[in-house]
PDB file of C-alpha atoms in Angstrom:
ATOM      1  CA  MET A   7      14.675 -23.656  92.122  1.00  0.00           C
ATOM      2  CA  LYS A   8      17.618 -26.008  91.811  1.00  0.00           C
ATOM      3  CA  LYS A   9      15.043 -29.130  91.727  1.00  0.00           C
ATOM      4  CA  LEU A  10      13.139 -27.653  88.818  1.00  0.00           C
ATOM      5  CA  ARG A  11      16.328 -26.438  86.903  1.00  0.00           C
ATOM      6  CA  LEU A  12      17.579 -30.204  87.181  1.00  0.00           C
ATOM      7  CA  LEU A  13      13.812 -31.123  86.196  1.00  0.00           C
ATOM      8  CA  CYS A  14      13.535 -29.530  83.173  1.00  0.00           C
ATOM      9  CA  LEU A  15      17.355 -30.204  81.767  1.00  0.00           C
ATOM     10  CA  LEU A  16      16.148 -34.355  82.319  1.00  0.00           C
ATOM     11  CA  LEU A  17      13.118 -33.845  80.010  1.00  0.00           C
ATOM     12  CA  SER A  18      14.991 -31.287  77.479  1.00  0.00           C
ATOM     13  CA  VAL A  19      17.637 -34.739  77.360  1.00  0.00           C
ATOM     14  CA  LEU A  20      14.743 -36.930  77.376  1.00  0.00           C
ATOM     15  CA  SER A  21      12.987 -35.147  74.051  1.00  0.00           C
ATOM     16  CA  VAL A  22      16.396 -35.044  72.282  1.00  0.00           C
ATOM     17  CA  CYS A  23      17.172 -39.052  72.688  1.00  0.00           C
ATOM     18  CA  LEU A  24      13.785 -39.183  70.969  1.00  0.00           C
ATOM     19  CA  LEU A  25      13.456 -37.557  68.153  1.00  0.00           C
ATOM     20  CA  LEU A  26      17.180 -38.559  67.643  1.00  0.00           C
ATOM     21  CA  CYS A  27      15.860 -42.062  67.968  1.00  0.00           C
ATOM     22  CA  GLY A  28      12.863 -42.150  65.411  1.00  0.00           C
ATOM     23  CA  CYS A  29      11.127 -43.636  69.066  1.00  0.00           C
ATOM     24  CA  SER A  30       7.164 -43.301  69.411  1.00  0.00           C
ATOM     25  CA  SER A  31       5.662 -43.514  72.515  1.00  0.00           C
ATOM     26  CA  GLU A  32       4.820 -47.170  71.363  1.00  0.00           C
ATOM     27  CA  ILE A  33       5.791 -49.851  73.765  1.00  0.00           C
ATOM     28  CA  VAL A  34       6.721 -52.913  71.172  1.00  0.00           C
ATOM     29  CA  LEU A  35       6.721 -56.150  73.219  1.00  0.00           C
ATOM     30  CA  PRO A  36       9.271 -58.983  71.576  1.00  0.00           C
ATOM     31  CA  ARG A  37       6.962 -61.388  69.903  1.00  0.00           C
ATOM     32  CA  ASP A  38       6.869 -65.051  70.255  1.00  0.00           C
ATOM     33  CA  PRO A  39       8.735 -66.843  67.729  1.00  0.00           C
ATOM     34  CA  ASP A  40       5.859 -69.947  67.880  1.00  0.00           C
ATOM     35  CA  ASP A  41       3.323 -67.068  67.470  1.00  0.00           C
ATOM     36  CA  SER A  42       2.149 -66.943  64.055  1.00  0.00           C
ATOM     37  CA  TYR A  43       1.402 -62.820  62.378  1.00  0.00           C
ATOM     38  CA  VAL A  44      -2.173 -62.573  62.592  1.00  0.00           C
ATOM     39  CA  PRO A  45      -3.452 -59.381  60.246  1.00  0.00           C
ATOM     40  CA  SER A  46      -5.097 -56.605  61.920  1.00  0.00           C
ATOM     41  CA  GLY A  47      -8.737 -56.558  62.652  1.00  0.00           C
ATOM     42  CA  GLN A  48      -8.513 -60.719  62.296  1.00  0.00           C
ATOM     43  CA  LYS A  49      -9.022 -63.547  64.711  1.00  0.00           C
ATOM     44  CA  LYS A  50      -5.468 -65.480  66.215  1.00  0.00           C
ATOM     45  CA  PRO A  51      -5.964 -69.019  65.212  1.00  0.00           C
ATOM     46  CA  ILE A  52      -7.119 -71.224  68.236  1.00  0.00           C
ATOM     47  CA  GLY A  53      -5.295 -74.612  70.095  1.00  0.00           C
ATOM     48  CA  ALA A  54      -2.958 -75.117  67.104  1.00  0.00           C
ATOM     49  CA  SER A  55      -0.074 -77.742  67.841  1.00  0.00           C
ATOM     50  CA  SER A  56       2.541 -75.928  68.884  1.00  0.00           C
ATOM     51  CA  SER A  57       5.206 -78.261  66.298  1.00  0.00           C
ATOM     52  CA  TYR A  58       3.302 -78.077  62.975  1.00  0.00           C
ATOM     53  CA  GLU A  59       2.253 -76.241  60.471  1.00  0.00           C
ATOM     54  CA  ILE A  60      -0.935 -76.092  59.101  1.00  0.00           C
ATOM     55  CA  SER A  61      -1.938 -75.391  55.482  1.00  0.00           C
ATOM     56  CA  TYR A  62      -6.034 -74.819  54.895  1.00  0.00           C
ATOM     57  CA  THR A  63      -7.753 -73.977  51.791  1.00  0.00           C
ATOM     58  CA  SER A  64     -10.222 -71.142  51.858  1.00  0.00           C
ATOM     59  CA  GLY A  65     -14.338 -72.087  51.229  1.00  0.00           C
ATOM     60  CA  GLY A  66     -14.791 -68.649  50.425  1.00  0.00           C
ATOM     61  CA  ASP A  67     -17.471 -68.135  52.304  1.00  0.00           C
ATOM     62  CA  GLY A  68     -16.157 -67.977  56.272  1.00  0.00           C
ATOM     63  CA  THR A  69     -15.358 -71.659  56.285  1.00  0.00           C
ATOM     64  CA  CYS A  70     -12.051 -73.596  55.284  1.00  0.00           C
ATOM     65  CA  CYS A  71     -10.257 -77.302  55.022  1.00  0.00           C
ATOM     66  CA  VAL A  72      -7.058 -78.949  56.586  1.00  0.00           C
ATOM     67  CA  SER A  73      -5.097 -79.132  53.113  1.00  0.00           C
ATOM     68  CA  GLY A  74      -1.930 -79.995  54.471  1.00  0.00           C
ATOM     69  CA  ILE A  75       0.406 -80.931  57.490  1.00  0.00           C
ATOM     70  CA  SER A  76       4.069 -80.490  57.613  1.00  0.00           C
ATOM     71  CA  LEU A  77       6.679 -80.136  60.423  1.00  0.00           C
ATOM     72  CA  LYS A  78       7.744 -76.686  61.341  1.00  0.00           C
ATOM     73  CA  ASN A  79      11.796 -76.235  60.580  1.00  0.00           C
ATOM     74  CA  GLY A  80      13.939 -77.114  63.147  1.00  0.00           C
ATOM     75  CA  LYS A  81      11.355 -78.467  65.761  1.00  0.00           C
ATOM     76  CA  THR A  82      11.280 -81.523  67.182  1.00  0.00           C
ATOM     77  CA  PRO A  83       7.841 -83.178  66.386  1.00  0.00           C
ATOM     78  CA  ASP A  84       4.866 -83.209  69.353  1.00  0.00           C
ATOM     79  CA  SER A  85       3.315 -86.380  69.648  1.00  0.00           C
ATOM     80  CA  LEU A  86       0.092 -84.586  70.176  1.00  0.00           C
ATOM     81  CA  LEU A  87      -1.599 -83.131  66.707  1.00  0.00           C
ATOM     82  CA  GLU A  88      -4.358 -80.505  67.417  1.00  0.00           C
ATOM     83  CA  ILE A  89      -5.857 -78.880  64.816  1.00  0.00           C
ATOM     84  CA  PRO A  90      -7.342 -74.987  65.005  1.00  0.00           C
ATOM     85  CA  GLU A  91     -10.736 -73.943  65.091  1.00  0.00           C
ATOM     86  CA  ARG A  92     -10.146 -71.576  62.824  1.00  0.00           C
ATOM     87  CA  SER A  93      -7.373 -70.287  60.130  1.00  0.00           C
ATOM     88  CA  PRO A  94      -4.702 -67.948  60.600  1.00  0.00           C
ATOM     89  CA  GLN A  95      -7.137 -65.978  58.002  1.00  0.00           C
ATOM     90  CA  GLY A  96      -9.957 -66.243  60.887  1.00  0.00           C
ATOM     91  CA  ASP A  97     -11.915 -68.718  58.820  1.00  0.00           C
ATOM     92  CA  THR A  98     -13.869 -71.743  60.785  1.00  0.00           C
ATOM     93  CA  VAL A  99     -12.657 -75.120  60.329  1.00  0.00           C
ATOM     94  CA  THR A 100     -14.919 -77.498  58.735  1.00  0.00           C
ATOM     95  CA  ALA A 101     -13.314 -80.352  57.052  1.00  0.00           C
ATOM     96  CA  VAL A 102      -9.942 -82.020  57.179  1.00  0.00           C
ATOM     97  CA  GLU A 103      -8.932 -82.973  53.477  1.00  0.00           C
ATOM     98  CA  CYS A 104      -5.475 -83.457  53.250  1.00  0.00           C
ATOM     99  CA  LYS A 105      -5.458 -87.135  52.079  1.00  0.00           C
ATOM    100  CA  LEU A 106      -1.547 -88.297  52.746  1.00  0.00           C
ATOM    101  CA  VAL A 107       0.912 -86.829  55.136  1.00  0.00           C
ATOM    102  CA  GLU A 108       4.658 -87.223  54.483  1.00  0.00           C
ATOM    103  CA  GLY A 109       7.614 -86.360  56.231  1.00  0.00           C
ATOM    104  CA  GLY A 110       8.567 -88.965  58.864  1.00  0.00           C
ATOM    105  CA  PHE A 111       7.140 -87.088  61.628  1.00  0.00           C
ATOM    106  CA  ASN A 112       4.038 -88.355  61.432  1.00  0.00           C
ATOM    107  CA  THR A 113       5.241 -91.828  63.394  1.00  0.00           C
ATOM    108  CA  ALA A 114       5.500 -89.588  66.565  1.00  0.00           C
ATOM    109  CA  ILE A 115       2.196 -88.153  66.676  1.00  0.00           C
ATOM    110  CA  THR A 116       0.267 -90.695  69.251  1.00  0.00           C
ATOM    111  CA  ARG A 117      -2.786 -88.362  69.623  1.00  0.00           C
ATOM    112  CA  ILE A 118      -4.880 -86.268  67.505  1.00  0.00           C
ATOM    113  CA  LYS A 119      -7.143 -83.329  68.792  1.00  0.00           C
ATOM    114  CA  LEU A 120      -9.957 -81.898  66.437  1.00  0.00           C
ATOM    115  CA  PRO A 121     -12.013 -78.992  67.074  1.00  0.00           C
ATOM    116  CA  ASP A 122     -15.945 -79.155  67.012  1.00  0.00           C
ATOM    117  CA  SER A 123     -16.290 -77.600  63.982  1.00  0.00           C
ATOM    118  CA  VAL A 124     -15.363 -79.911  62.100  1.00  0.00           C
ATOM    119  CA  SER A 125     -18.191 -81.848  60.535  1.00  0.00           C
ATOM    120  CA  GLU A 126     -15.981 -83.516  57.577  1.00  0.00           C
ATOM    121  CA  ILE A 127     -13.170 -86.277  57.611  1.00  0.00           C
ATOM    122  CA  ASN A 128     -11.272 -87.226  54.476  1.00  0.00           C
ATOM    123  CA  GLU A 129     -11.284 -91.287  54.521  1.00  0.00           C
ATOM    124  CA  GLY A 130      -7.767 -92.735  55.959  1.00  0.00           C
ATOM    125  CA  PHE A 131      -6.938 -89.584  57.322  1.00  0.00           C
ATOM    126  CA  CYS A 132      -5.693 -91.626  60.586  1.00  0.00           C
ATOM    127  CA  SER A 133      -3.896 -93.432  59.109  1.00  0.00           C
ATOM    128  CA  ASN A 134      -1.637 -91.714  57.896  1.00  0.00           C
ATOM    129  CA  PHE A 135      -0.138 -92.210  61.794  1.00  0.00           C
ATOM    130  CA  PRO A 136       0.548 -95.189  62.480  1.00  0.00           C
ATOM    131  CA  ASN A 137       1.402 -94.908  66.015  1.00  0.00           C
ATOM    132  CA  LEU A 138      -1.771 -93.233  66.821  1.00  0.00           C
ATOM    133  CA  GLU A 139      -3.432 -94.441  70.014  1.00  0.00           C
ATOM    134  CA  GLN A 140      -6.107 -91.308  70.638  1.00  0.00           C
ATOM    135  CA  VAL A 141      -8.499 -89.521  68.928  1.00  0.00           C
ATOM    136  CA  ASP A 142     -10.731 -86.999  70.059  1.00  0.00           C
ATOM    137  CA  LEU A 143     -13.356 -86.812  67.622  1.00  0.00           C
ATOM    138  CA  PRO A 144     -15.510 -83.603  67.237  1.00  0.00           C
ATOM    139  CA  ASP A 145     -19.312 -83.201  68.258  1.00  0.00           C
ATOM    140  CA  SER A 146     -20.121 -82.046  65.001  1.00  0.00           C
ATOM    141  CA  LEU A 147     -19.391 -84.722  62.911  1.00  0.00           C
ATOM    142  CA  THR A 148     -21.794 -86.775  61.062  1.00  0.00           C
ATOM    143  CA  ALA A 149     -19.923 -89.099  59.405  1.00  0.00           C
ATOM    144  CA  ILE A 150     -16.897 -91.995  60.310  1.00  0.00           C
ATOM    145  CA  PRO A 151     -16.158 -92.801  56.441  1.00  0.00           C
ATOM    146  CA  GLU A 152     -14.590 -95.676  55.510  1.00  0.00           C
ATOM    147  CA  LYS A 153     -10.941 -96.737  56.113  1.00  0.00           C
ATOM    148  CA  LEU A 154     -10.314 -93.876  58.936  1.00  0.00           C
ATOM    149  CA  PHE A 155      -8.745 -95.799  61.404  1.00  0.00           C
ATOM    150  CA  TYR A 156      -7.881 -98.574  58.989  1.00  0.00           C
ATOM    151  CA  GLY A 157      -4.978-100.940  60.769  1.00  0.00           C
ATOM    152  CA  LEU A 158      -4.094 -98.322  63.834  1.00  0.00           C
ATOM    153  CA  LYS A 159      -2.884-101.185  65.613  1.00  0.00           C
ATOM    154  CA  ASN A 160      -1.663 -98.794  69.311  1.00  0.00           C
ATOM    155  CA  LEU A 161      -5.731 -97.637  68.928  1.00  0.00           C
ATOM    156  CA  LYS A 162      -7.000 -97.462  72.096  1.00  0.00           C
ATOM    157  CA  SER A 163      -9.106 -94.911  72.774  1.00  0.00           C
ATOM    158  CA  VAL A 164     -12.117 -93.318  70.145  1.00  0.00           C
ATOM    159  CA  SER A 165     -15.095 -91.508  71.716  1.00  0.00           C
ATOM    160  CA  ILE A 166     -17.865 -92.055  69.282  1.00  0.00           C
ATOM    161  CA  PRO A 167     -19.561 -88.841  69.129  1.00  0.00           C
ATOM    162  CA  GLU A 168     -23.740 -88.481  69.264  1.00  0.00           C
ATOM    163  CA  SER A 169     -23.932 -86.442  65.743  1.00  0.00           C
ATOM    164  CA  VAL A 170     -22.212 -89.803  63.823  1.00  0.00           C
ATOM    165  CA  THR A 171     -25.532 -91.508  61.897  1.00  0.00           C
ATOM    166  CA  SER A 172     -23.203 -94.000  60.309  1.00  0.00           C
ATOM    167  CA  ILE A 173     -20.158 -95.721  59.981  1.00  0.00           C
ATOM    168  CA  GLY A 174     -18.099 -97.142  56.701  1.00  0.00           C
ATOM    169  CA  ASP A 175     -16.995 -99.642  55.719  1.00  0.00           C
ATOM    170  CA  HIS A 176     -13.324-101.176  56.888  1.00  0.00           C
ATOM    171  CA  ALA A 177     -13.277 -98.098  59.368  1.00  0.00           C
ATOM    172  CA  PHE A 178     -12.132 -99.553  62.618  1.00  0.00           C
ATOM    173  CA  THR A 179     -10.409-102.752  59.952  1.00  0.00           C
ATOM    174  CA  ASP A 180      -7.122-104.155  62.184  1.00  0.00           C
ATOM    175  CA  CYS A 181      -7.529-101.740  64.970  1.00  0.00           C
ATOM    176  CA  ASP A 182      -5.426-104.476  67.520  1.00  0.00           C
ATOM    177  CA  ALA A 183      -5.064-102.073  70.520  1.00  0.00           C
ATOM    178  CA  LEU A 184      -8.759-101.529  71.052  1.00  0.00           C
ATOM    179  CA  VAL A 185     -10.919-103.563  74.023  1.00  0.00           C
ATOM    180  CA  THR A 186     -14.059-101.655  74.525  1.00  0.00           C
ATOM    181  CA  LEU A 187     -16.695 -99.866  72.173  1.00  0.00           C
ATOM    182  CA  THR A 188     -20.014 -97.821  72.361  1.00  0.00           C
ATOM    183  CA  ILE A 189     -21.475 -97.216  69.730  1.00  0.00           C
ATOM    184  CA  PRO A 190     -24.087 -93.980  69.870  1.00  0.00           C
ATOM    185  CA  ASP A 191     -27.813 -94.276  69.207  1.00  0.00           C
ATOM    186  CA  SER A 192     -27.652 -91.492  67.076  1.00  0.00           C
ATOM    187  CA  VAL A 193     -26.042 -94.594  64.500  1.00  0.00           C
ATOM    188  CA  GLN A 194     -28.123 -96.148  61.577  1.00  0.00           C
ATOM    189  CA  HIS A 195     -26.006 -97.936  59.578  1.00  0.00           C
ATOM    190  CA  ILE A 196     -22.418 -99.689  59.840  1.00  0.00           C
ATOM    191  CA  GLY A 197     -20.442-100.519  57.117  1.00  0.00           C
ATOM    192  CA  THR A 198     -18.977-103.789  55.558  1.00  0.00           C
ATOM    193  CA  ARG A 199     -16.042-105.095  57.364  1.00  0.00           C
ATOM    194  CA  ALA A 200     -16.785-102.117  59.566  1.00  0.00           C
ATOM    195  CA  PHE A 201     -14.699-103.756  63.104  1.00  0.00           C
ATOM    196  CA  SER A 202     -13.552-107.019  61.639  1.00  0.00           C
ATOM    197  CA  ASN A 203     -10.175-108.491  62.766  1.00  0.00           C
ATOM    198  CA  CYS A 204      -9.829-106.284  66.019  1.00  0.00           C
ATOM    199  CA  ASP A 205      -8.304-108.965  67.833  1.00  0.00           C
ATOM    200  CA  SER A 206      -8.880-107.180  71.558  1.00  0.00           C
ATOM    201  CA  LEU A 207     -11.953-105.875  70.942  1.00  0.00           C
ATOM    202  CA  LYS A 208     -14.165-107.826  73.928  1.00  0.00           C
ATOM    203  CA  ARG A 209     -16.772-105.324  74.514  1.00  0.00           C
ATOM    204  CA  ILE A 210     -18.939-103.726  71.669  1.00  0.00           C
ATOM    205  CA  VAL A 211     -22.348-102.309  72.422  1.00  0.00           C
ATOM    206  CA  ILE A 212     -24.944-101.810  69.776  1.00  0.00           C
ATOM    207  CA  PRO A 213     -27.530 -99.569  70.345  1.00  0.00           C
ATOM    208  CA  HIS A 214     -31.359-100.363  69.099  1.00  0.00           C
ATOM    209  CA  GLY A 215     -31.937 -97.897  66.430  1.00  0.00           C
ATOM    210  CA  ILE A 216     -29.088 -99.380  64.148  1.00  0.00           C
ATOM    211  CA  SER A 217     -31.394-100.024  60.788  1.00  0.00           C
ATOM    212  CA  LYS A 218     -28.390-101.890  58.667  1.00  0.00           C
ATOM    213  CA  MET A 219     -25.493-103.813  59.211  1.00  0.00           C
ATOM    214  CA  GLY A 220     -22.749-104.565  56.029  1.00  0.00           C
ATOM    215  CA  THR A 221     -21.305-107.673  55.467  1.00  0.00           C
ATOM    216  CA  ASP A 222     -18.772-108.889  58.152  1.00  0.00           C
ATOM    217  CA  ALA A 223     -19.218-106.203  60.271  1.00  0.00           C
ATOM    218  CA  PHE A 224     -17.910-108.195  63.100  1.00  0.00           C
ATOM    219  CA  LEU A 225     -15.696-110.831  61.251  1.00  0.00           C
ATOM    220  CA  GLY A 226     -12.838-112.300  63.350  1.00  0.00           C
ATOM    221  CA  LEU A 227     -13.649-110.686  67.151  1.00  0.00           C
ATOM    222  CA  ASN A 228     -12.052-113.798  68.933  1.00  0.00           C
ATOM    223  CA  TYR A 229     -15.441-114.319  70.731  1.00  0.00           C
ATOM    224  CA  CYS A 230     -16.260-110.636  71.248  1.00  0.00           C
ATOM    225  CA  ALA A 231     -19.466-109.712  73.505  1.00  0.00           C
ATOM    226  CA  VAL A 232     -22.042-107.606  71.221  1.00  0.00           C
ATOM    227  CA  PHE A 233     -24.255-106.551  73.656  1.00  0.00           C
ATOM    228  CA  TYR A 234     -27.088-104.815  71.226  1.00  0.00           C
ATOM    229  CA  GLU A 235     -30.107-102.819  72.831  1.00  0.00           C
ATOM    230  CA  GLY A 236     -33.020-104.477  71.114  1.00  0.00           C
ATOM    231  CA  THR A 237     -34.698-108.178  71.139  1.00  0.00           C
ATOM    232  CA  ARG A 238     -33.226-111.290  69.573  1.00  0.00           C
ATOM    233  CA  THR A 239     -36.193-111.513  66.787  1.00  0.00           C
ATOM    234  CA  GLU A 240     -34.944-108.129  65.850  1.00  0.00           C
ATOM    235  CA  TRP A 241     -30.879-108.809  65.822  1.00  0.00           C
ATOM    236  CA  TYR A 242     -32.113-111.191  63.444  1.00  0.00           C
ATOM    237  CA  SER A 243     -33.302-109.259  60.993  1.00  0.00           C
ATOM    238  CA  VAL A 244     -30.188-106.716  61.233  1.00  0.00           C
ATOM    239  CA  ARG A 245     -27.231-108.198  61.840  1.00  0.00           C
ATOM    240  CA  PRO A 246     -24.801-108.660  59.349  1.00  0.00           C
ATOM    241  CA  SER A 247     -24.438-111.405  56.822  1.00  0.00           C
ATOM    242  CA  THR A 248     -21.216-113.988  57.417  1.00  0.00           C
ATOM    243  CA  THR A 249     -19.437-116.601  56.895  1.00  0.00           C
ATOM    244  CA  SER A 250     -17.752-116.862  60.311  1.00  0.00           C
ATOM    245  CA  VAL A 251     -19.366-115.797  63.155  1.00  0.00           C
ATOM    246  CA  ASP A 252     -16.531-115.495  66.286  1.00  0.00           C
ATOM    247  CA  TYR A 253     -18.996-113.169  68.487  1.00  0.00           C
ATOM    248  CA  VAL A 254     -21.872-113.856  71.137  1.00  0.00           C
ATOM    249  CA  THR A 255     -24.481-112.055  71.028  1.00  0.00           C
ATOM    250  CA  TYR A 256     -26.571-110.249  74.321  1.00  0.00           C
ATOM    251  CA  TYR A 257     -30.049-109.300  74.212  1.00  0.00           C
ATOM    252  CA  TYR A 258     -30.880-106.365  76.139  1.00  0.00           C
ATOM    253  CA  SER A 259     -33.793-106.706  79.395  1.00  0.00           C
ATOM    254  CA  GLU A 260     -34.445-104.315  81.940  1.00  0.00           C
ATOM    255  CA  THR A 261     -35.627-107.012  84.571  1.00  0.00           C
ATOM    256  CA  LYS A 262     -33.643-110.091  85.236  1.00  0.00           C
ATOM    257  CA  PRO A 263     -35.267-112.934  82.399  1.00  0.00           C
ATOM    258  CA  ALA A 264     -37.585-115.972  83.702  1.00  0.00           C
ATOM    259  CA  ASN A 265     -35.913-117.854  81.169  1.00  0.00           C
ATOM    260  CA  ALA A 266     -31.955-118.703  80.881  1.00  0.00           C
ATOM    261  CA  GLY A 267     -30.278-116.720  77.868  1.00  0.00           C
ATOM    262  CA  LYS A 268     -27.832-114.485  76.591  1.00  0.00           C
ATOM    263  CA  PHE A 269     -29.215-111.048  78.377  1.00  0.00           C
ATOM    264  CA  TRP A 270     -27.861-107.757  79.873  1.00  0.00           C
ATOM    265  CA  HIS A 271     -28.553-104.329  81.288  1.00  0.00           C
ATOM    266  CA  TYR A 272     -26.518-101.189  82.348  1.00  0.00           C
ATOM    267  CA  VAL A 273     -25.158-101.201  85.226  1.00  0.00           C
ATOM    268  CA  ASP A 274     -24.040 -98.094  86.577  1.00  0.00           C
ATOM    269  CA  GLY A 275     -23.799 -97.213  82.806  1.00  0.00           C
ATOM    270  CA  VAL A 276     -21.966-100.345  82.171  1.00  0.00           C
ATOM    271  CA  ALA A 277     -23.320-102.906  79.843  1.00  0.00           C
ATOM    272  CA  THR A 278     -23.198-106.292  82.723  1.00  0.00           C
ATOM    273  CA  THR A 279     -24.784-109.941  81.761  1.00  0.00           C
ATOM    274  CA  TRP A 280     -27.375-111.010  83.816  1.00  0.00           C
TER     275      TRP A 280
END
């Protein structure tokens, strides 16, 4: 009986405390200060970089584009800039349109990751980040615009997705740290001076489906090995016009040719001369 009276007393005291404090039965946990507020019923952004503030412009149809990037107050800039797949409002990010990134923090960024939802990138966007070493391009990208990587002397790694059909003028000009590059079969057009003056580029694989290459596309490659997936005759019909040929062209042959010449084939997926 004594235990029952004690239990009732404790319940009464608890009820009074709840009334006095205006407390509800809901338990509210503290929120991570980096976890931006998401309105009820909307999806949380995916993969946003923790130290950067990303601005968006809505397309009004459930899509949006990235229109600005800035450093959050009091944050130390990360070396990775990761664009989220969705905005805080739940719109799908389909384009990166900001042309200029200012503030000094951009020199800290060495890698950019873009979500597969992005199909369009504004020309020169990556050139905002002079120390960029790696870019993860989205699988939905249809074109590499002109001057996208222009002058990025530290750029070491770019994987061109199979969705890309064209590479714009000066897209990789002066990318001194690139050593090898494979252009996927989907690419049909390579622009003027697209790979000019890439001093370290020693191997580049050109697909058979290329139909047009701009003037001086490979100017100043310091005797780079160009592995073309077609025949010599086909190469001469599509090769870039130039005043100086600094590369050596090899032509594809599944079997070892009987006659000597510059031919190549794949060995474990790697372009290899015969």
